[in-house]
mmCIF file of C-alpha atoms in Angstrom:
data_model
loop_
_atom_site.group_PDB
_atom_site.id
_atom_site.type_symbol
_atom_site.label_atom_id
_atom_site.label_comp_id
_atom_site.label_asym_id
_atom_site.label_seq_id
_atom_site.Cartn_x
_atom_site.Cartn_y
_atom_site.Cartn_z
ATOM 1 C CA ALA A 90 13.833 5.795 8.367
ATOM 2 C CA GLN A 91 10.261 4.708 8.747
ATOM 3 C CA LYS A 92 9.047 1.381 10.029
ATOM 4 C CA VAL A 93 5.640 -0.213 10.479
ATOM 5 C CA THR A 94 5.214 -3.396 12.472
ATOM 6 C CA GLN A 95 2.201 -5.661 12.343
ATOM 7 C CA ALA A 96 3.116 -8.421 14.736
ATOM 8 C CA GLN A 97 0.004 -10.487 14.071
ATOM 9 C CA THR A 98 0.652 -12.498 10.930
ATOM 10 C CA GLU A 99 -2.655 -14.375 10.971
ATOM 11 C CA ILE A 100 -5.822 -14.070 13.034
ATOM 12 C CA SER A 101 -8.816 -16.364 12.904
ATOM 13 C CA VAL A 102 -12.132 -15.528 14.546
ATOM 14 C CA VAL A 103 -15.673 -16.793 14.425
ATOM 15 C CA GLU A 104 -18.308 -14.594 12.874
ATOM 16 C CA LYS A 105 -19.752 -11.909 15.188
ATOM 17 C CA GLU A 106 -16.629 -11.807 17.336
ATOM 18 C CA ASP A 107 -14.776 -8.525 17.742
ATOM 19 C CA VAL A 108 -11.188 -8.458 16.528
ATOM 20 C CA THR A 109 -8.367 -5.929 16.889
ATOM 21 C CA LEU A 110 -5.479 -5.653 14.475
ATOM 22 C CA ASP A 111 -2.354 -4.112 15.932
ATOM 23 C CA CYS A 112 -0.046 -1.619 14.255
ATOM 24 C CA VAL A 113 3.075 -0.029 15.729
ATOM 25 C CA TYR A 114 5.066 2.547 13.810
ATOM 26 C CA GLU A 115 8.388 4.367 13.980
ATOM 27 C CA THR A 116 9.228 7.709 12.444
ATOM 28 C CA ARG A 117 11.331 10.734 13.297
ATOM 29 C CA ASP A 118 8.981 13.114 11.514
ATOM 30 C CA THR A 119 6.739 15.183 13.757
ATOM 31 C CA THR A 120 4.116 15.342 11.033
ATOM 32 C CA TYR A 121 3.035 12.065 9.531
ATOM 33 C CA TYR A 122 0.004 10.171 8.286
ATOM 34 C CA LEU A 123 -1.188 6.689 9.140
ATOM 35 C CA PHE A 124 -3.358 4.452 6.999
ATOM 36 C CA TRP A 125 -5.156 1.171 6.891
ATOM 37 C CA TYR A 126 -5.743 -0.724 3.657
ATOM 38 C CA LYS A 127 -7.745 -3.877 3.058
ATOM 39 C CA GLN A 128 -6.762 -6.481 0.467
ATOM 40 C CA PRO A 129 -9.594 -8.941 -0.149
ATOM 41 C CA PRO A 130 -8.962 -12.285 -1.871
ATOM 42 C CA SER A 131 -9.521 -10.603 -5.235
ATOM 43 C CA GLY A 132 -6.212 -8.805 -4.679
ATOM 44 C CA GLU A 133 -6.975 -5.111 -5.000
ATOM 45 C CA LEU A 134 -5.983 -2.640 -2.302
ATOM 46 C CA VAL A 135 -8.872 -0.809 -0.689
ATOM 47 C CA PHE A 136 -8.216 2.386 1.249
ATOM 48 C CA LEU A 137 -9.933 2.380 4.665
ATOM 49 C CA ILE A 138 -8.697 5.386 6.626
ATOM 50 C CA ARG A 139 -6.085 8.120 6.902
ATOM 51 C CA ARG A 140 -5.145 9.682 10.230
ATOM 52 C CA ASN A 141 -2.953 12.760 10.751
ATOM 53 C CA SER A 142 -0.342 12.789 13.499
ATOM 54 C CA PHE A 143 -1.804 15.906 15.061
ATOM 55 C CA ASP A 144 -5.284 14.412 15.353
ATOM 56 C CA GLU A 145 -5.470 11.713 18.027
ATOM 57 C CA GLN A 146 -9.226 11.562 18.067
ATOM 58 C CA ASN A 147 -10.434 8.005 17.625
ATOM 59 C CA GLU A 148 -12.670 7.319 14.668
ATOM 60 C CA ILE A 149 -15.606 5.025 14.131
ATOM 61 C CA SER A 150 -17.112 4.094 10.808
ATOM 62 C CA GLY A 151 -19.866 1.534 11.084
ATOM 63 C CA ARG A 152 -18.339 -1.674 12.458
ATOM 64 C CA TYR A 153 -14.811 -0.288 12.050
ATOM 65 C CA SER A 154 -12.986 1.785 14.637
ATOM 66 C CA TRP A 155 -9.452 3.047 14.955
ATOM 67 C CA ASN A 156 -7.467 3.835 18.089
ATOM 68 C CA PHE A 157 -4.524 6.172 17.547
ATOM 69 C CA GLN A 158 -2.137 6.630 20.482
ATOM 70 C CA LYS A 159 0.974 8.710 19.898
ATOM 71 C CA SER A 160 2.322 7.837 23.354
ATOM 72 C CA THR A 161 2.711 4.204 22.313
ATOM 73 C CA SER A 162 3.157 4.838 18.555
ATOM 74 C CA SER A 163 0.210 2.621 17.808
ATOM 75 C CA PHE A 164 -2.689 2.798 15.401
ATOM 76 C CA ASN A 165 -4.908 -0.193 16.051
ATOM 77 C CA PHE A 166 -7.929 -1.245 14.034
ATOM 78 C CA THR A 167 -10.980 -2.953 15.536
ATOM 79 C CA ILE A 168 -13.749 -4.699 13.659
ATOM 80 C CA THR A 169 -16.873 -5.160 15.733
ATOM 81 C CA ALA A 170 -19.201 -8.079 15.064
ATOM 82 C CA SER A 171 -16.970 -9.473 12.353
ATOM 83 C CA GLN A 172 -18.436 -10.922 9.183
ATOM 84 C CA VAL A 173 -17.152 -13.460 6.687
ATOM 85 C CA VAL A 174 -16.742 -10.635 4.150
ATOM 86 C CA ASP A 175 -14.155 -9.062 6.457
ATOM 87 C CA SER A 176 -11.774 -11.900 5.623
ATOM 88 C CA ALA A 177 -8.807 -10.222 3.974
ATOM 89 C CA VAL A 178 -5.241 -9.104 4.472
ATOM 90 C CA TYR A 179 -5.082 -5.784 6.282
ATOM 91 C CA PHE A 180 -2.131 -3.461 5.912
ATOM 92 C CA CYS A 181 -1.124 -0.591 8.119
ATOM 93 C CA ALA A 182 0.974 2.092 6.428
ATOM 94 C CA LEU A 183 2.832 5.284 7.270
ATOM 95 C CA ARG A 184 3.723 8.358 5.266
ATOM 96 C CA PRO A 185 5.979 10.988 6.799
ATOM 97 C CA GLY A 186 4.992 14.562 6.139
ATOM 98 C CA SER A 187 8.227 15.092 4.246
ATOM 99 C CA ALA A 188 7.532 12.344 1.708
ATOM 100 C CA ARG A 189 4.796 11.154 -0.622
ATOM 101 C CA GLN A 190 5.458 7.405 -0.597
ATOM 102 C CA LEU A 191 4.008 4.911 1.839
ATOM 103 C CA THR A 192 5.821 2.475 4.117
ATOM 104 C CA PHE A 193 3.723 -0.628 4.713
ATOM 105 C CA GLY A 194 3.637 -3.176 7.470
ATOM 106 C CA SER A 195 3.838 -6.843 6.574
ATOM 107 C CA GLY A 196 0.084 -7.282 6.842
ATOM 108 C CA THR A 197 -2.299 -9.335 8.955
ATOM 109 C CA GLN A 198 -4.345 -12.108 7.365
ATOM 110 C CA LEU A 199 -7.774 -12.078 8.988
ATOM 111 C CA THR A 200 -10.008 -15.076 8.515
ATOM 112 C CA VAL A 201 -13.585 -14.882 9.745
ATOM 113 C CA LEU A 202 -15.204 -18.287 10.024
ATOM 114 C CA PRO A 203 -18.949 -18.746 9.656
ATOM 115 C CA ASP B 23 -13.960 7.879 -14.923
ATOM 116 C CA ALA B 24 -10.314 8.427 -14.078
ATOM 117 C CA GLU B 25 -8.370 5.284 -13.320
ATOM 118 C CA ILE B 26 -5.016 3.607 -13.023
ATOM 119 C CA THR B 27 -4.351 0.515 -15.094
ATOM 120 C CA GLN B 28 -1.560 -2.008 -15.104
ATOM 121 C CA SER B 29 -0.657 -4.350 -17.915
ATOM 122 C CA PRO B 30 -0.246 -7.182 -18.250
ATOM 123 C CA ARG B 31 -2.175 -8.594 -15.273
ATOM 124 C CA HIS B 32 -0.235 -11.837 -15.415
ATOM 125 C CA LYS B 33 3.103 -12.660 -17.010
ATOM 126 C CA ILE B 34 5.459 -15.592 -17.055
ATOM 127 C CA THR B 35 8.982 -14.948 -18.261
ATOM 128 C CA GLU B 36 12.312 -16.707 -18.308
ATOM 129 C CA THR B 37 15.355 -15.899 -16.247
ATOM 130 C CA GLY B 38 17.562 -13.332 -17.923
ATOM 131 C CA ARG B 39 14.899 -11.757 -20.115
ATOM 132 C CA GLN B 40 14.057 -8.074 -20.006
ATOM 133 C CA VAL B 41 10.502 -7.404 -18.906
ATOM 134 C CA THR B 42 8.520 -4.182 -18.819
ATOM 135 C CA LEU B 43 5.378 -3.706 -16.760
ATOM 136 C CA ALA B 44 3.135 -0.850 -17.789
ATOM 137 C CA CYS B 45 1.305 1.587 -15.532
ATOM 138 C CA HIS B 46 -1.034 4.264 -16.856
ATOM 139 C CA GLN B 47 -3.114 6.746 -14.860
ATOM 140 C CA THR B 48 -5.619 9.263 -16.090
ATOM 141 C CA TRP B 49 -5.910 11.435 -12.955
ATOM 142 C CA ASN B 50 -3.022 13.677 -13.985
ATOM 143 C CA HIS B 51 -1.335 12.910 -10.666
ATOM 144 C CA ASN B 52 2.226 14.115 -10.212
ATOM 145 C CA ASN B 53 3.315 11.206 -8.017
ATOM 146 C CA MET B 54 3.629 7.622 -9.171
ATOM 147 C CA PHE B 55 5.026 4.592 -7.378
ATOM 148 C CA TRP B 56 5.913 0.960 -7.918
ATOM 149 C CA TYR B 57 5.670 -1.549 -5.074
ATOM 150 C CA ARG B 58 6.191 -5.271 -4.912
ATOM 151 C CA GLN B 59 4.212 -7.503 -2.587
ATOM 152 C CA ASP B 60 5.748 -10.610 -1.076
ATOM 153 C CA LEU B 61 4.472 -12.829 1.705
ATOM 154 C CA GLY B 62 5.863 -11.713 5.031
ATOM 155 C CA HIS B 63 7.064 -8.368 3.681
ATOM 156 C CA GLY B 64 3.919 -6.488 2.811
ATOM 157 C CA LEU B 65 4.418 -3.954 0.048
ATOM 158 C CA ARG B 66 7.893 -2.601 -0.500
ATOM 159 C CA LEU B 67 8.753 0.449 -2.558
ATOM 160 C CA ILE B 68 10.777 -0.160 -5.721
ATOM 161 C CA HIS B 69 10.883 3.232 -7.476
ATOM 162 C CA TYR B 70 8.916 6.431 -7.399
ATOM 163 C CA SER B 71 8.491 9.622 -9.349
ATOM 164 C CA TYR B 72 7.307 13.069 -8.319
ATOM 165 C CA GLY B 73 6.888 14.332 -11.856
ATOM 166 C CA VAL B 74 8.032 14.144 -15.471
ATOM 167 C CA GLN B 75 11.727 13.351 -15.779
ATOM 168 C CA ASP B 76 11.960 12.710 -12.020
ATOM 169 C CA THR B 77 12.711 9.195 -10.755
ATOM 170 C CA ASN B 78 13.975 7.941 -7.402
ATOM 171 C CA LYS B 79 15.080 4.635 -5.954
ATOM 172 C CA GLY B 80 13.064 2.973 -3.256
ATOM 173 C CA GLU B 81 13.868 0.314 -0.711
ATOM 174 C CA VAL B 82 14.266 -2.579 -3.186
ATOM 175 C CA SER B 83 15.386 -0.969 -6.444
ATOM 176 C CA ASP B 84 18.218 -3.322 -7.462
ATOM 177 C CA GLY B 85 17.477 -4.947 -10.821
ATOM 178 C CA TYR B 86 14.678 -2.506 -11.673
ATOM 179 C CA SER B 87 14.484 0.771 -13.559
ATOM 180 C CA VAL B 88 11.778 3.309 -14.398
ATOM 181 C CA SER B 89 11.421 6.305 -16.652
ATOM 182 C CA ARG B 90 8.880 9.140 -16.599
ATOM 183 C CA SER B 91 8.522 10.802 -19.981
ATOM 184 C CA ASN B 92 4.961 12.015 -19.405
ATOM 185 C CA THR B 93 2.542 12.481 -16.527
ATOM 186 C CA GLU B 94 0.383 9.452 -17.267
ATOM 187 C CA ASP B 95 2.913 6.594 -17.466
ATOM 188 C CA LEU B 96 5.572 5.016 -15.280
ATOM 189 C CA PRO B 97 6.788 1.763 -16.859
ATOM 190 C CA LEU B 98 8.819 -0.583 -14.682
ATOM 191 C CA THR B 99 11.625 -2.518 -16.377
ATOM 192 C CA LEU B 100 13.355 -5.592 -15.069
ATOM 193 C CA GLU B 101 16.669 -5.495 -16.873
ATOM 194 C CA SER B 102 17.437 -9.207 -16.507
ATOM 195 C CA ALA B 103 14.677 -11.070 -14.749
ATOM 196 C CA ALA B 104 15.633 -13.268 -11.808
ATOM 197 C CA SER B 105 13.588 -15.819 -9.878
ATOM 198 C CA SER B 106 13.797 -13.546 -6.831
ATOM 199 C CA GLN B 107 11.709 -11.037 -8.770
ATOM 200 C CA THR B 108 8.725 -13.361 -8.883
ATOM 201 C CA SER B 109 6.142 -11.246 -7.086
ATOM 202 C CA VAL B 110 2.969 -9.221 -7.366
ATOM 203 C CA TYR B 111 3.661 -5.692 -8.527
ATOM 204 C CA PHE B 112 1.455 -2.721 -7.720
ATOM 205 C CA CYS B 113 1.546 0.663 -9.330
ATOM 206 C CA ALA B 114 0.078 3.652 -7.503
ATOM 207 C CA SER B 115 -0.439 7.344 -8.077
ATOM 208 C CA SER B 116 -1.305 10.256 -5.841
ATOM 209 C CA PRO B 117 -1.819 14.003 -6.100
ATOM 210 C CA ASN B 118 0.449 16.358 -4.206
ATOM 211 C CA ARG B 119 -2.356 17.027 -1.779
ATOM 212 C CA ALA B 120 -4.655 14.066 -1.230
ATOM 213 C CA PRO B 121 -8.205 14.683 -0.019
ATOM 214 C CA ARG B 122 -9.089 13.336 3.400
ATOM 215 C CA ASP B 123 -11.119 10.391 2.141
ATOM 216 C CA THR B 124 -8.388 8.780 0.095
ATOM 217 C CA GLU B 125 -4.672 8.462 -0.396
ATOM 218 C CA ALA B 126 -2.745 6.789 -3.170
ATOM 219 C CA PHE B 127 -4.770 5.099 -5.892
ATOM 220 C CA PHE B 128 -3.548 1.587 -6.622
ATOM 221 C CA GLY B 129 -3.693 -0.428 -9.804
ATOM 222 C CA GLN B 130 -5.042 -3.978 -9.837
ATOM 223 C CA GLY B 131 -1.590 -5.518 -9.676
ATOM 224 C CA THR B 132 0.569 -7.587 -12.021
ATOM 225 C CA ARG B 133 1.517 -11.110 -11.062
ATOM 226 C CA LEU B 134 4.967 -11.838 -12.495
ATOM 227 C CA THR B 135 6.507 -15.289 -12.476
ATOM 228 C CA VAL B 136 10.140 -15.753 -13.470
ATOM 229 C CA VAL B 137 10.996 -19.342 -14.379
#
């Protein structure tokens, strides 16, 4: 069975602060994919990134960066110089290579205060 | 442009009534999914389908059913609505091999209230 844990239920930061959202996963598959989705107040789910289990290279996209560590089964997401528009619920998700459906974490509500 | 649409976007129904939520995608994706979103639980898988005539139960399938008679549609039926089924429902679709810059495509969600 797959499991994704996002221990941080809510985080509040002041604009321009850096913030890291934690994600820990469990799977028995040797091939798997990890994801981050953003859900803004409007409610839609916005795909942010997909990472393959065999590619531990960290990734940076603008103010967003992701740290994938297989040794600790973690896939953490950092927003640098946060902005009010980053306020949203962020979900980490896992898909084993043997399946096509996603297992989601419970989400982290990020609030960025002006 | 290809898309995935859910209808209705909002619905209020009474306990015990049968309710069907529609999901329609125009990408010709083989895979379709239904999730429900509840505070503290994230999104949980209800049912999924890998193709026409294929349906499978997910983590929280009790009280729900789906059917896949064509590629484009996966309607979700609540046989006898219960208050515990008050939730936001998301439909999603994906190809068998997703390109690197995306994964499943999600609908806008349906907010269902059972009173």
